[in-house]
């Protein structure tokens, strides 16, 4: 399929691989699009997996509502469930990078009966990120989240520096040019930035408070270039999940609202983090293990933030390994 719909919105997708293969949904980050996965999917398809990479809400021209509330996490999760339903998959594997990783974590926590496995790139568990904001340099790395709450100015500022930002942080000229063409004007960044503007107020309050301190000592996140994808540590020991997902629910019946109490992720999970990531630091990455009770593999690589583009072979290997090991 080339598109799917939900609540009057039309999402563009790239659907590849055998139609009868296990479904792997690939969720991109910010500011990217579904082409982030174009060097990852060939290996997955060759392994017999069906891959669907959507341009998510705010990135698909037919699915870019104006209201900030339209970008709340419950909507982002429901979009993915609608995609899986359109593909005819009751259970599916989820891979997410950056903001797509945040959606992946939330899917695994809120609807584990639908998610066969998680592979998350770069992004720690959201509660690990919040924890690290108060106990590490993560607030300094994340100051831009508070700045993005301003109207208009963030779009203009980011658009003016976009090409240089991509290249300095590890993308090739070809990859940077592709994304520059995807966001040709400041206005084209408004819907993607609404993901930040719809963040829960409790998270924003922390970010704003801590950003006040960090801005005085830094003009922005560091832009370390991406390193070669050699692994700097081995995976942590696997842990068996004590819960087995049910297969009997449908998207219409599922509740994707925030849980009433904190829980851990029971879905089999691989988390890949680059030690040279300019946006997401070690404290949150290592804390994530405490929030996963299912089988868990942590892979640290000597690389930067853009793992799908810069480390495609390694990413494909880890996805395939996780999918093959899932019950």
Coordinates of C-alpha atoms in Angstrom, one line a residue:
X1 CA 0.0 0.0 0.0
X2 CA 1.1 3.6 -0.6
X3 CA -1.2 5.4 1.9
X4 CA -3.6 4.7 4.8
X5 CA -6.2 6.8 6.5
X6 CA -7.3 7.6 10.0
X7 CA -10.0 10.1 11.1
X8 CA -9.9 11.9 7.8
X9 CA -6.1 12.1 7.6
X10 CA -4.1 10.4 4.9
X11 CA -0.6 9.1 5.6
X12 CA 2.0 8.3 3.0
X13 CA 3.9 5.1 3.5
X14 CA 6.6 3.0 1.9
X15 CA 5.6 -0.7 1.9
X16 CA 8.2 -3.2 0.9
X17 CA 9.1 -6.8 1.3
X18 CA 7.0 -10.0 1.1
X19 CA 3.3 -9.4 1.8
X20 CA 3.2 -12.5 4.0
X21 CA 6.3 -11.6 6.0
X22 CA 6.2 -10.5 9.6
X23 CA 5.4 -6.8 9.7
X24 CA 8.0 -4.3 10.9
X25 CA 6.8 -0.7 11.3
X26 CA 9.6 1.8 11.1
X27 CA 9.0 5.2 12.8
X28 CA 11.2 8.1 11.9
X29 CA 12.3 11.1 14.0
X30 CA 12.7 14.8 13.8
X31 CA 13.4 16.5 11.5
X32 CA 13.4 13.5 9.2
X33 CA 10.9 11.5 7.2
X34 CA 10.3 7.9 6.1
X35 CA 13.4 8.0 3.8
X36 CA 15.5 7.7 6.9
X37 CA 15.0 3.9 6.6
X38 CA 15.8 3.5 2.9
X39 CA 19.2 2.0 3.6
X40 CA 17.9 -0.3 6.4
X41 CA 14.9 -1.9 4.7
X42 CA 16.7 -3.8 1.9
X43 CA 18.4 -6.1 4.4
X44 CA 15.1 -6.6 6.4
X45 CA 13.2 -7.4 3.2
X46 CA 15.9 -9.9 2.1
X47 CA 15.4 -11.6 5.5
X48 CA 11.7 -12.1 4.7
X49 CA 10.3 -9.2 6.6
X50 CA 7.6 -6.8 5.4
X51 CA 8.5 -3.2 6.3
X52 CA 6.2 -0.2 6.3
X53 CA 7.7 3.2 7.0
X54 CA 5.1 6.0 7.3
X55 CA 5.6 9.7 7.0
X56 CA 4.1 10.3 10.4
X57 CA 1.6 12.9 11.6
X58 CA 2.9 16.4 10.6
X59 CA 5.1 15.0 7.9
X60 CA 2.5 13.6 5.5
X61 CA 0.9 16.5 3.6
X62 CA -2.5 14.9 4.1
X63 CA -2.0 14.3 7.8
X64 CA -0.8 17.7 9.2
X65 CA -3.5 19.1 11.4
X66 CA -2.9 22.6 12.8
X67 CA -3.9 22.2 16.4
X68 CA -1.1 21.4 18.9
X69 CA -3.4 19.0 20.7
X70 CA -3.6 16.9 17.5
X71 CA 0.0 15.9 18.2
X72 CA -0.5 14.4 21.6
X73 CA 1.1 11.0 22.2
X74 CA -2.3 9.3 22.3
X75 CA -2.9 10.4 18.6
X76 CA 0.6 9.3 17.5
X77 CA 0.1 5.9 19.0
X78 CA -3.4 5.6 17.5
X79 CA -1.9 6.4 14.1
X80 CA 0.4 3.4 14.3
X81 CA -2.3 1.1 15.4
X82 CA -4.4 2.3 12.4
X83 CA -1.5 1.5 10.1
X84 CA -1.1 -2.0 11.5
X85 CA -4.9 -2.5 11.1
X86 CA -4.7 -1.3 7.5
X87 CA -1.8 -3.7 6.8
X88 CA -3.9 -6.6 8.3
X89 CA -1.5 -7.2 11.2
X90 CA -2.9 -8.0 14.6
X91 CA 0.7 -8.1 16.1
X92 CA 3.7 -6.4 14.6
X93 CA 7.3 -5.3 15.4
X94 CA 8.0 -1.7 16.1
X95 CA 11.3 0.2 15.3
X96 CA 11.6 3.8 16.2
X97 CA 14.3 6.5 16.1
X98 CA 14.4 9.8 17.9
X99 CA 10.7 10.9 18.3
X100 CA 9.7 7.7 16.6
X101 CA 11.5 6.0 19.5
X102 CA 9.3 7.8 22.0
X103 CA 6.2 6.5 20.1
X104 CA 7.7 3.0 20.1
X105 CA 8.3 3.0 23.8
X106 CA 4.7 4.2 24.4
X107 CA 3.3 1.5 22.1
X108 CA 5.2 -1.1 24.0
X109 CA 3.9 0.1 27.4
X110 CA 0.3 0.9 26.5
X111 CA -0.6 -1.8 24.0
X112 CA 1.8 -4.7 24.5
X113 CA -0.8 -7.1 23.2
X114 CA -0.2 -5.7 19.8
X115 CA 3.5 -5.3 19.8
X116 CA 5.7 -8.4 19.2
X117 CA 9.0 -6.6 19.8
X118 CA 10.6 -3.2 20.1
X119 CA 13.9 -1.9 18.6
X120 CA 14.5 1.6 19.7
X121 CA 17.3 3.7 18.3
X122 CA 18.9 6.7 20.2
X123 CA 15.8 7.5 22.4
X124 CA 15.8 6.3 26.0
X125 CA 12.6 5.4 27.7
X126 CA 10.7 8.7 28.3
X127 CA 10.8 8.3 32.1
X128 CA 14.5 7.7 32.0
X129 CA 14.9 10.9 30.0
X130 CA 12.9 12.8 32.6
X131 CA 15.0 11.3 35.4
X132 CA 18.2 12.3 33.6
X133 CA 17.0 15.8 33.2
X134 CA 17.5 16.3 36.9
X135 CA 20.7 14.3 37.4
X136 CA 23.0 14.8 34.5
X137 CA 23.8 17.1 31.5
X138 CA 20.6 16.0 29.8
X139 CA 18.9 19.4 30.5
X140 CA 21.7 21.2 28.8
X141 CA 21.3 18.8 25.8
X142 CA 17.5 19.3 25.7
X143 CA 17.2 23.1 26.2
X144 CA 15.8 23.5 22.7
X145 CA 12.6 21.7 23.7
X146 CA 11.7 24.7 25.8
X147 CA 12.7 27.1 23.0
X148 CA 10.5 25.2 20.5
X149 CA 7.4 26.4 22.6
X150 CA 7.8 29.9 21.1
X151 CA 5.7 30.7 18.1
X152 CA 7.3 31.2 14.7
X153 CA 10.8 32.0 15.8
X154 CA 12.0 28.4 16.3
X155 CA 10.9 27.5 12.7
X156 CA 12.8 30.5 11.3
X157 CA 15.9 29.8 13.3
X158 CA 16.1 26.1 12.6
X159 CA 15.4 26.5 8.9
X160 CA 18.2 29.0 8.6
X161 CA 20.7 26.5 10.1
X162 CA 19.2 23.2 8.9
X163 CA 21.7 22.2 6.2
X164 CA 24.7 23.0 8.4
X165 CA 23.1 21.2 11.4
X166 CA 22.5 18.0 9.4
X167 CA 26.1 18.0 8.1
X168 CA 27.8 18.9 11.3
X169 CA 26.0 16.3 13.2
X170 CA 26.9 13.4 11.0
X171 CA 24.8 13.2 7.8
X172 CA 26.3 13.1 4.4
X173 CA 25.8 15.9 1.9
X174 CA 23.3 13.7 0.0
X175 CA 21.3 12.9 3.1
X176 CA 21.3 16.5 4.3
X177 CA 20.2 17.7 0.9
X178 CA 17.3 15.2 0.9
X179 CA 16.0 16.5 4.2
X180 CA 16.6 20.1 3.2
X181 CA 14.3 19.6 0.2
X182 CA 11.8 18.0 2.5
X183 CA 11.6 21.1 4.6
X184 CA 11.8 23.9 2.1
X185 CA 10.4 26.8 4.2
X186 CA 10.1 27.7 7.9
X187 CA 6.4 26.9 7.7
X188 CA 7.2 23.3 6.7
X189 CA 8.7 22.8 10.1
X190 CA 5.6 23.9 12.1
X191 CA 3.7 20.6 12.1
X192 CA 6.8 18.6 13.0
X193 CA 7.6 21.0 15.8
X194 CA 4.1 20.6 17.1
X195 CA 5.2 17.2 18.5
X196 CA 7.3 19.2 21.0
X197 CA 4.5 21.7 21.6
X198 CA 2.1 19.0 22.5
X199 CA 4.4 17.5 25.2
X200 CA 2.9 17.1 28.6
X201 CA 3.1 20.3 30.7
X202 CA 5.0 18.6 33.5
X203 CA 7.8 17.7 31.1
X204 CA 7.8 21.2 29.7
X205 CA 8.0 22.8 33.1
X206 CA 11.1 20.8 33.9
X207 CA 12.6 21.6 30.5
X208 CA 11.9 25.3 30.8
X209 CA 13.3 25.5 34.3
X210 CA 16.5 23.7 33.5
X211 CA 16.9 25.4 30.1
X212 CA 17.2 28.7 31.9
X213 CA 20.4 27.4 33.6
X214 CA 21.8 25.7 30.5
X215 CA 21.3 28.6 28.1
X216 CA 23.7 30.7 30.1
X217 CA 26.5 28.2 29.5
X218 CA 25.7 26.9 26.1
X219 CA 24.3 28.3 22.9
X220 CA 22.8 25.0 21.9
X221 CA 23.4 21.3 21.8
X222 CA 26.8 20.1 20.9
X223 CA 27.2 18.9 17.4
X224 CA 29.7 16.1 17.5
X225 CA 30.1 14.4 14.2
X226 CA 29.0 10.8 13.9
X227 CA 31.8 8.3 14.3
X228 CA 32.3 4.9 12.7
X229 CA 29.8 2.3 13.7
X230 CA 32.2 0.1 15.7
X231 CA 30.7 -1.2 18.8
X232 CA 32.1 0.1 22.1
X233 CA 30.5 -2.4 24.4
X234 CA 28.6 -5.6 24.3
X235 CA 24.9 -6.1 24.9
X236 CA 23.6 -6.4 28.4
X237 CA 22.4 -9.8 29.6
X238 CA 19.0 -10.7 28.3
X239 CA 16.1 -11.0 30.7
X240 CA 13.0 -13.1 30.1
X241 CA 9.7 -11.4 30.2
X242 CA 7.2 -12.6 32.8
X243 CA 4.2 -11.5 30.7
X244 CA 3.0 -12.9 27.4
X245 CA 1.0 -10.5 25.2
X246 CA -2.6 -11.4 24.3
X247 CA -3.6 -11.6 20.7
X248 CA -7.3 -11.0 21.1
X249 CA -7.7 -7.2 20.9
X250 CA -8.5 -4.8 18.1
X251 CA -7.5 -1.1 17.7
X252 CA -11.1 0.0 18.2
X253 CA -11.2 -1.6 21.6
X254 CA -7.8 -0.5 22.8
X255 CA -7.1 2.2 25.3
X256 CA -4.1 4.3 24.3
X257 CA -4.4 6.9 27.1
X258 CA -1.6 7.4 29.6
X259 CA -1.5 4.6 32.3
X260 CA -2.8 5.6 35.7
X261 CA 0.4 4.3 37.4
X262 CA 4.0 3.8 36.2
X263 CA 4.7 0.4 34.6
X264 CA 7.6 -1.3 32.9
X265 CA 7.8 -2.4 29.3
X266 CA 7.2 -6.2 29.1
X267 CA 7.7 -6.4 25.3
X268 CA 11.0 -7.9 24.2
X269 CA 13.2 -4.9 23.5
X270 CA 16.5 -3.9 22.0
X271 CA 17.8 -0.4 22.6
X272 CA 20.7 0.9 20.5
X273 CA 22.4 4.1 21.6
X274 CA 25.3 6.0 20.1
X275 CA 27.9 7.2 22.6
X276 CA 28.5 10.3 20.5
X277 CA 24.8 11.3 20.3
X278 CA 24.6 15.1 20.7
X279 CA 21.0 15.1 22.0
X280 CA 20.7 12.1 24.2
X281 CA 23.2 11.3 26.9
X282 CA 24.5 8.3 28.8
X283 CA 22.6 8.8 32.0
X284 CA 19.2 8.3 30.4
X285 CA 20.5 5.5 28.1
X286 CA 21.8 3.4 31.0
X287 CA 18.7 4.2 33.2
X288 CA 16.4 2.7 30.6
X289 CA 17.2 -0.9 31.6
X290 CA 15.3 -0.3 34.9
X291 CA 12.1 0.4 33.0
X292 CA 12.1 -2.8 30.9
X293 CA 11.0 -6.0 32.6
X294 CA 10.8 -8.0 29.4
X295 CA 13.8 -9.5 27.5
X296 CA 16.2 -6.6 27.1
X297 CA 19.3 -6.0 25.0
X298 CA 21.3 -2.7 25.3
X299 CA 23.7 -2.0 22.5
X300 CA 26.1 0.9 22.8
X301 CA 27.8 1.9 19.5
X302 CA 30.5 4.4 18.8
X303 CA 28.3 6.6 16.7
X304 CA 26.2 9.7 16.7
X305 CA 22.5 10.5 16.6
X306 CA 21.5 9.5 13.1
X307 CA 21.7 5.8 13.4
X308 CA 19.3 4.7 10.6
X309 CA 21.2 6.8 8.0
X310 CA 24.8 6.5 9.3
X311 CA 24.8 3.0 10.6
X312 CA 22.2 1.2 8.4
X313 CA 23.9 -2.2 8.4
X314 CA 24.3 -2.4 12.2
X315 CA 20.7 -1.2 12.6
X316 CA 19.3 -3.8 10.2
X317 CA 21.3 -6.5 12.0
X318 CA 19.9 -5.5 15.4
X319 CA 16.3 -5.3 14.1
X320 CA 16.6 -8.7 12.5
X321 CA 18.1 -10.2 15.6
X322 CA 15.3 -8.9 17.8
X323 CA 12.5 -9.9 15.4
X324 CA 13.9 -13.4 15.1
X325 CA 14.2 -13.8 18.9
X326 CA 10.7 -12.6 19.7
X327 CA 8.2 -15.2 20.8

